[in-house]
mmCIF file with all atom_site columns, C-alpha atoms in Angstrom:
data_model
loop_
_atom_site.group_PDB
_atom_site.id
_atom_site.type_symbol
_atom_site.label_atom_id
_atom_site.label_alt_id
_atom_site.label_comp_id
_atom_site.label_asym_id
_atom_site.label_entity_id
_atom_site.label_seq_id
_atom_site.pdbx_PDB_ins_code
_atom_site.Cartn_x
_atom_site.Cartn_y
_atom_site.Cartn_z
_atom_site.occupancy
_atom_site.B_iso_or_equiv
_atom_site.pdbx_formal_charge
_atom_site.auth_seq_id
_atom_site.auth_comp_id
_atom_site.auth_asym_id
_atom_site.auth_atom_id
_atom_site.pdbx_PDB_model_num
ATOM 1   C CA . MET A 1 1   ? 112.729 81.093 82.959  1.00 44.00 ? 1   MET A CA 1
ATOM 2   C CA . SER A 1 2   ? 115.457 78.362 81.814  1.00 53.00 ? 2   SER A CA 1
ATOM 3   C CA . ASN A 1 3   ? 117.383 78.661 84.820  1.00 63.00 ? 3   ASN A CA 1
ATOM 4   C CA . ALA A 1 4   ? 114.033 78.220 86.733  1.00 71.00 ? 4   ALA A CA 1
ATOM 5   C CA . SER A 1 5   ? 114.273 75.454 89.004  1.00 81.00 ? 5   SER A CA 1
ATOM 6   C CA . PRO A 1 6   ? 111.835 72.625 89.132  1.00 83.00 ? 6   PRO A CA 1
ATOM 7   C CA . ALA A 1 7   ? 109.671 73.909 91.953  1.00 86.00 ? 7   ALA A CA 1
ATOM 8   C CA . THR A 1 8   ? 109.330 77.221 90.450  1.00 90.00 ? 8   THR A CA 1
ATOM 9   C CA . ARG A 1 9   ? 107.819 75.789 86.906  1.00 91.00 ? 9   ARG A CA 1
ATOM 10  C CA . LEU A 1 10  ? 105.863 73.355 88.952  1.00 92.00 ? 10  LEU A CA 1
ATOM 11  C CA . ARG A 1 11  ? 104.199 76.369 90.755  1.00 93.00 ? 11  ARG A CA 1
ATOM 12  C CA . GLY A 1 12  ? 103.327 78.140 87.281  1.00 94.00 ? 12  GLY A CA 1
ATOM 13  C CA . ILE A 1 13  ? 101.690 74.787 86.488  1.00 95.00 ? 13  ILE A CA 1
ATOM 14  C CA . ALA A 1 14  ? 99.600  74.349 89.010  1.00 95.00 ? 14  ALA A CA 1
ATOM 15  C CA . ALA A 1 15  ? 98.384  78.084 89.407  1.00 96.00 ? 15  ALA A CA 1
ATOM 16  C CA . GLY A 1 16  ? 97.432  78.221 85.645  1.00 96.00 ? 16  GLY A CA 1
ATOM 17  C CA . LEU A 1 17  ? 95.720  74.630 85.886  1.00 95.00 ? 17  LEU A CA 1
ATOM 18  C CA . LEU A 1 18  ? 94.076  75.820 89.064  1.00 95.00 ? 18  LEU A CA 1
ATOM 19  C CA . THR A 1 19  ? 92.808  79.346 87.266  1.00 95.00 ? 19  THR A CA 1
ATOM 20  C CA . ALA A 1 20  ? 91.650  76.977 84.153  1.00 93.00 ? 20  ALA A CA 1
ATOM 21  C CA . ALA A 1 21  ? 89.589  74.385 86.320  1.00 93.00 ? 21  ALA A CA 1
ATOM 22  C CA . LEU A 1 22  ? 88.217  76.870 88.537  1.00 91.00 ? 22  LEU A CA 1
ATOM 23  C CA . ALA A 1 23  ? 86.836  78.724 85.877  1.00 88.00 ? 23  ALA A CA 1
ATOM 24  C CA . VAL A 1 24  ? 85.623  76.143 83.747  1.00 88.00 ? 24  VAL A CA 1
ATOM 25  C CA . ALA A 1 25  ? 83.939  74.089 87.105  1.00 87.00 ? 25  ALA A CA 1
ATOM 26  C CA . ALA A 1 26  ? 81.991  77.795 88.514  1.00 81.00 ? 26  ALA A CA 1
ATOM 27  C CA . HIS A 1 27  ? 81.081  78.353 84.956  1.00 79.00 ? 27  HIS A CA 1
ATOM 28  C CA . SER A 1 28  ? 79.563  74.502 84.851  1.00 79.00 ? 28  SER A CA 1
ATOM 29  C CA . VAL A 1 29  ? 77.605  74.868 87.552  1.00 77.00 ? 29  VAL A CA 1
ATOM 30  C CA . GLY A 1 30  ? 76.559  78.271 87.213  1.00 72.00 ? 30  GLY A CA 1
ATOM 31  C CA . SER A 1 31  ? 75.054  77.739 83.691  1.00 70.00 ? 31  SER A CA 1
ATOM 32  C CA . GLY A 1 32  ? 74.917  74.063 83.768  1.00 70.00 ? 32  GLY A CA 1
ATOM 33  C CA . MET A 1 33  ? 77.383  73.877 80.857  1.00 77.00 ? 33  MET A CA 1
ATOM 34  C CA . PRO A 1 34  ? 81.166  73.907 80.115  1.00 79.00 ? 34  PRO A CA 1
ATOM 35  C CA . PRO A 1 35  ? 82.349  77.425 78.220  1.00 81.00 ? 35  PRO A CA 1
ATOM 36  C CA . THR A 1 36  ? 82.363  76.223 74.555  1.00 82.00 ? 36  THR A CA 1
ATOM 37  C CA . GLY A 1 37  ? 84.256  78.202 71.669  1.00 85.00 ? 37  GLY A CA 1
ATOM 38  C CA . ALA A 1 38  ? 86.599  80.937 71.447  1.00 88.00 ? 38  ALA A CA 1
ATOM 39  C CA . VAL A 1 39  ? 86.076  81.808 75.295  1.00 88.00 ? 39  VAL A CA 1
ATOM 40  C CA . VAL A 1 40  ? 87.747  78.532 75.939  1.00 90.00 ? 40  VAL A CA 1
ATOM 41  C CA . GLY A 1 41  ? 90.930  79.980 74.001  1.00 92.00 ? 41  GLY A CA 1
ATOM 42  C CA . GLN A 1 42  ? 90.713  82.997 75.974  1.00 93.00 ? 42  GLN A CA 1
ATOM 43  C CA . LEU A 1 43  ? 91.189  81.084 79.376  1.00 93.00 ? 43  LEU A CA 1
ATOM 44  C CA . VAL A 1 44  ? 93.859  79.275 78.126  1.00 94.00 ? 44  VAL A CA 1
ATOM 45  C CA . VAL A 1 45  ? 95.569  81.936 77.553  1.00 96.00 ? 45  VAL A CA 1
ATOM 46  C CA . LEU A 1 46  ? 94.277  83.541 81.243  1.00 96.00 ? 46  LEU A CA 1
ATOM 47  C CA . ALA A 1 47  ? 95.745  80.357 82.162  1.00 96.00 ? 47  ALA A CA 1
ATOM 48  C CA . ALA A 1 48  ? 99.329  80.718 80.827  1.00 96.00 ? 48  ALA A CA 1
ATOM 49  C CA . THR A 1 49  ? 99.513  84.253 82.075  1.00 97.00 ? 49  THR A CA 1
ATOM 50  C CA . VAL A 1 50  ? 98.852  83.341 85.401  1.00 96.00 ? 50  VAL A CA 1
ATOM 51  C CA . GLY A 1 51  ? 101.153 80.435 85.581  1.00 96.00 ? 51  GLY A CA 1
ATOM 52  C CA . ALA A 1 52  ? 103.658 82.418 83.968  1.00 95.00 ? 52  ALA A CA 1
ATOM 53  C CA . LEU A 1 53  ? 103.521 85.366 86.435  1.00 95.00 ? 53  LEU A CA 1
ATOM 54  C CA . ALA A 1 54  ? 103.243 82.556 89.226  1.00 95.00 ? 54  ALA A CA 1
ATOM 55  C CA . ALA A 1 55  ? 106.472 81.170 87.698  1.00 94.00 ? 55  ALA A CA 1
ATOM 56  C CA . THR A 1 56  ? 108.244 84.425 87.410  1.00 94.00 ? 56  THR A CA 1
ATOM 57  C CA . LEU A 1 57  ? 107.364 86.907 90.343  1.00 91.00 ? 57  LEU A CA 1
ATOM 58  C CA . ASN A 1 58  ? 110.156 87.158 92.776  1.00 85.00 ? 58  ASN A CA 1
ATOM 59  C CA . ARG A 1 59  ? 107.808 86.898 95.617  1.00 90.00 ? 59  ARG A CA 1
ATOM 60  C CA . ALA A 1 60  ? 105.158 84.202 94.119  1.00 90.00 ? 60  ALA A CA 1
ATOM 61  C CA . ALA A 1 61  ? 106.434 81.472 96.290  1.00 89.00 ? 61  ALA A CA 1
ATOM 62  C CA . ASP A 1 62  ? 104.394 83.436 98.975  1.00 93.00 ? 62  ASP A CA 1
ATOM 63  C CA . ALA A 1 63  ? 101.279 82.507 99.670  1.00 93.00 ? 63  ALA A CA 1
ATOM 64  C CA . ARG A 1 64  ? 99.785  85.566 100.157 1.00 95.00 ? 64  ARG A CA 1
ATOM 65  C CA . VAL A 1 65  ? 101.057 86.543 96.727  1.00 95.00 ? 65  VAL A CA 1
ATOM 66  C CA . LEU A 1 66  ? 99.751  83.697 95.330  1.00 95.00 ? 66  LEU A CA 1
ATOM 67  C CA . LEU A 1 67  ? 96.288  84.077 97.060  1.00 96.00 ? 67  LEU A CA 1
ATOM 68  C CA . GLY A 1 68  ? 96.162  87.664 94.935  1.00 96.00 ? 68  GLY A CA 1
ATOM 69  C CA . LEU A 1 69  ? 97.099  85.943 91.771  1.00 96.00 ? 69  LEU A CA 1
ATOM 70  C CA . LEU A 1 70  ? 94.792  83.537 91.871  1.00 96.00 ? 70  LEU A CA 1
ATOM 71  C CA . ALA A 1 71  ? 92.107  85.506 92.942  1.00 96.00 ? 71  ALA A CA 1
ATOM 72  C CA . ALA A 1 72  ? 92.934  87.917 90.062  1.00 96.00 ? 72  ALA A CA 1
ATOM 73  C CA . GLY A 1 73  ? 92.737  85.042 87.419  1.00 95.00 ? 73  GLY A CA 1
ATOM 74  C CA . GLN A 1 74  ? 89.660  84.171 89.250  1.00 93.00 ? 74  GLN A CA 1
ATOM 75  C CA . LEU A 1 75  ? 87.934  87.729 88.517  1.00 93.00 ? 75  LEU A CA 1
ATOM 76  C CA . CYS A 1 76  ? 89.536  87.980 85.110  1.00 94.00 ? 76  CYS A CA 1
ATOM 77  C CA . GLY A 1 77  ? 87.987  84.721 84.345  1.00 91.00 ? 77  GLY A CA 1
ATOM 78  C CA . HIS A 1 78  ? 84.155  85.484 85.782  1.00 88.00 ? 78  HIS A CA 1
ATOM 79  C CA . ILE A 1 79  ? 84.789  88.766 83.261  1.00 89.00 ? 79  ILE A CA 1
ATOM 80  C CA . LEU A 1 80  ? 85.458  86.737 80.496  1.00 88.00 ? 80  LEU A CA 1
ATOM 81  C CA . LEU A 1 81  ? 82.470  84.454 80.878  1.00 85.00 ? 81  LEU A CA 1
ATOM 82  C CA . SER A 1 82  ? 80.264  87.092 81.559  1.00 82.00 ? 82  SER A CA 1
ATOM 83  C CA . ALA A 1 83  ? 81.586  88.745 78.150  1.00 83.00 ? 83  ALA A CA 1
ATOM 84  C CA . VAL A 1 84  ? 79.985  85.884 76.370  1.00 80.00 ? 84  VAL A CA 1
ATOM 85  C CA . GLY A 1 85  ? 76.944  85.752 78.035  1.00 71.00 ? 85  GLY A CA 1
ATOM 86  C CA . HIS A 1 86  ? 77.800  83.553 81.285  1.00 64.00 ? 86  HIS A CA 1
ATOM 87  C CA . ASN A 1 87  ? 74.815  83.705 83.805  1.00 65.00 ? 87  ASN A CA 1
ATOM 88  C CA . HIS A 1 88  ? 73.989  82.245 87.144  1.00 60.00 ? 88  HIS A CA 1
ATOM 89  C CA . ALA A 1 89  ? 70.170  81.884 86.312  1.00 60.00 ? 89  ALA A CA 1
ATOM 90  C CA . GLY A 1 90  ? 70.144  78.358 85.822  1.00 58.00 ? 90  GLY A CA 1
ATOM 91  C CA . ALA A 1 91  ? 67.328  76.587 87.965  1.00 58.00 ? 91  ALA A CA 1
ATOM 92  C CA . THR A 1 92  ? 70.333  74.820 89.676  1.00 67.00 ? 92  THR A CA 1
ATOM 93  C CA . SER A 1 93  ? 72.729  77.461 90.115  1.00 69.00 ? 93  SER A CA 1
ATOM 94  C CA . PRO A 1 94  ? 73.654  78.124 93.763  1.00 76.00 ? 94  PRO A CA 1
ATOM 95  C CA . PRO A 1 95  ? 73.064  81.365 95.282  1.00 79.00 ? 95  PRO A CA 1
ATOM 96  C CA . ALA A 1 96  ? 76.088  84.039 94.065  1.00 78.00 ? 96  ALA A CA 1
ATOM 97  C CA . ALA A 1 97  ? 77.014  84.396 97.896  1.00 84.00 ? 97  ALA A CA 1
ATOM 98  C CA . VAL A 1 98  ? 77.568  80.391 97.475  1.00 83.00 ? 98  VAL A CA 1
ATOM 99  C CA . MET A 1 99  ? 79.709  81.055 94.729  1.00 82.00 ? 99  MET A CA 1
ATOM 100 C CA . LEU A 1 100 ? 81.494  83.708 96.219  1.00 85.00 ? 100 LEU A CA 1
ATOM 101 C CA . ALA A 1 101 ? 82.491  81.722 99.262  1.00 88.00 ? 101 ALA A CA 1
ATOM 102 C CA . ALA A 1 102 ? 82.786  78.360 97.071  1.00 86.00 ? 102 ALA A CA 1
ATOM 103 C CA . HIS A 1 103 ? 85.571  80.772 94.918  1.00 87.00 ? 103 HIS A CA 1
ATOM 104 C CA . ALA A 1 104 ? 86.793  82.534 98.108  1.00 91.00 ? 104 ALA A CA 1
ATOM 105 C CA . ILE A 1 105 ? 88.045  78.732 99.931  1.00 93.00 ? 105 ILE A CA 1
ATOM 106 C CA . ALA A 1 106 ? 89.263  76.686 96.774  1.00 92.00 ? 106 ALA A CA 1
ATOM 107 C CA . VAL A 1 107 ? 91.539  80.065 95.914  1.00 94.00 ? 107 VAL A CA 1
ATOM 108 C CA . ALA A 1 108 ? 92.810  79.764 99.226  1.00 95.00 ? 108 ALA A CA 1
ATOM 109 C CA . ALA A 1 109 ? 93.313  76.344 99.557  1.00 95.00 ? 109 ALA A CA 1
ATOM 110 C CA . GLY A 1 110 ? 95.046  76.462 96.229  1.00 94.00 ? 110 GLY A CA 1
ATOM 111 C CA . ALA A 1 111 ? 97.382  79.135 97.272  1.00 95.00 ? 111 ALA A CA 1
ATOM 112 C CA . LEU A 1 112 ? 98.631  77.759 100.126 1.00 96.00 ? 112 LEU A CA 1
ATOM 113 C CA . LEU A 1 113 ? 98.396  74.260 98.838  1.00 95.00 ? 113 LEU A CA 1
ATOM 114 C CA . ILE A 1 114 ? 100.564 75.866 96.120  1.00 95.00 ? 114 ILE A CA 1
ATOM 115 C CA . ALA A 1 115 ? 102.775 77.245 98.599  1.00 94.00 ? 115 ALA A CA 1
ATOM 116 C CA . ALA A 1 116 ? 103.326 74.708 100.578 1.00 94.00 ? 116 ALA A CA 1
ATOM 117 C CA . SER A 1 117 ? 103.976 71.954 97.294  1.00 93.00 ? 117 SER A CA 1
ATOM 118 C CA . ASP A 1 118 ? 106.774 74.710 96.556  1.00 91.00 ? 118 ASP A CA 1
ATOM 119 C CA . ARG A 1 119 ? 108.338 74.629 99.630  1.00 92.00 ? 119 ARG A CA 1
ATOM 120 C CA . LEU A 1 120 ? 108.503 71.122 100.224 1.00 93.00 ? 120 LEU A CA 1
ATOM 121 C CA . CYS A 1 121 ? 109.736 70.564 96.568  1.00 90.00 ? 121 CYS A CA 1
ATOM 122 C CA . ARG A 1 122 ? 112.740 73.188 97.230  1.00 89.00 ? 122 ARG A CA 1
ATOM 123 C CA . ALA A 1 123 ? 113.293 70.779 100.488 1.00 91.00 ? 123 ALA A CA 1
ATOM 124 C CA . VAL A 1 124 ? 113.682 67.724 98.540  1.00 92.00 ? 124 VAL A CA 1
ATOM 125 C CA . SER A 1 125 ? 115.597 69.185 95.540  1.00 87.00 ? 125 SER A CA 1
ATOM 126 C CA . ARG A 1 126 ? 118.544 70.145 97.792  1.00 89.00 ? 126 ARG A CA 1
ATOM 127 C CA . ALA A 1 127 ? 118.099 66.938 99.803  1.00 91.00 ? 127 ALA A CA 1
ATOM 128 C CA . VAL A 1 128 ? 118.555 65.114 96.065  1.00 91.00 ? 128 VAL A CA 1
ATOM 129 C CA . GLN A 1 129 ? 121.433 67.435 95.036  1.00 88.00 ? 129 GLN A CA 1
ATOM 130 C CA . ALA A 1 130 ? 123.214 67.172 98.726  1.00 90.00 ? 130 ALA A CA 1
ATOM 131 C CA . ALA A 1 131 ? 122.862 62.947 98.126  1.00 91.00 ? 131 ALA A CA 1
ATOM 132 C CA . VAL A 1 132 ? 124.278 63.163 94.566  1.00 91.00 ? 132 VAL A CA 1
ATOM 133 C CA . ARG A 1 133 ? 127.164 65.340 95.865  1.00 88.00 ? 133 ARG A CA 1
ATOM 134 C CA . ILE A 1 134 ? 128.020 63.362 98.223  1.00 88.00 ? 134 ILE A CA 1
ATOM 135 C CA . VAL A 1 135 ? 127.777 59.724 96.092  1.00 83.00 ? 135 VAL A CA 1
ATOM 136 C CA . ALA A 1 136 ? 129.791 61.844 93.147  1.00 72.00 ? 136 ALA A CA 1
#
């Protein structure tokens, strides 16, 4: 990945961080407590995997591919948290349909924002490269 553009690296970082942040936030809202223990390490591995895939897949700059990748990350995060006793039975936790809708909206918005910022970063990089060539 040493030849990767800054946009590609940033896309991977953003996808990984969004995956971890959404999983932790949803768990905190659903159960009233943030995840602790070994599952935190597992979520870090999941986030790193999603980030690496977003940075290395050829078509990951496409919002549709990012949407699938982020949705898969959320599903895997939910499975990880369910395996350690994550539940939505708290008195203040929202209904499951609300949580699913919130996940879907956050993943869709994240995919669109990451794809847009990827395109913007590539455009700015090309402009800077052109300006440097003119000056040099």
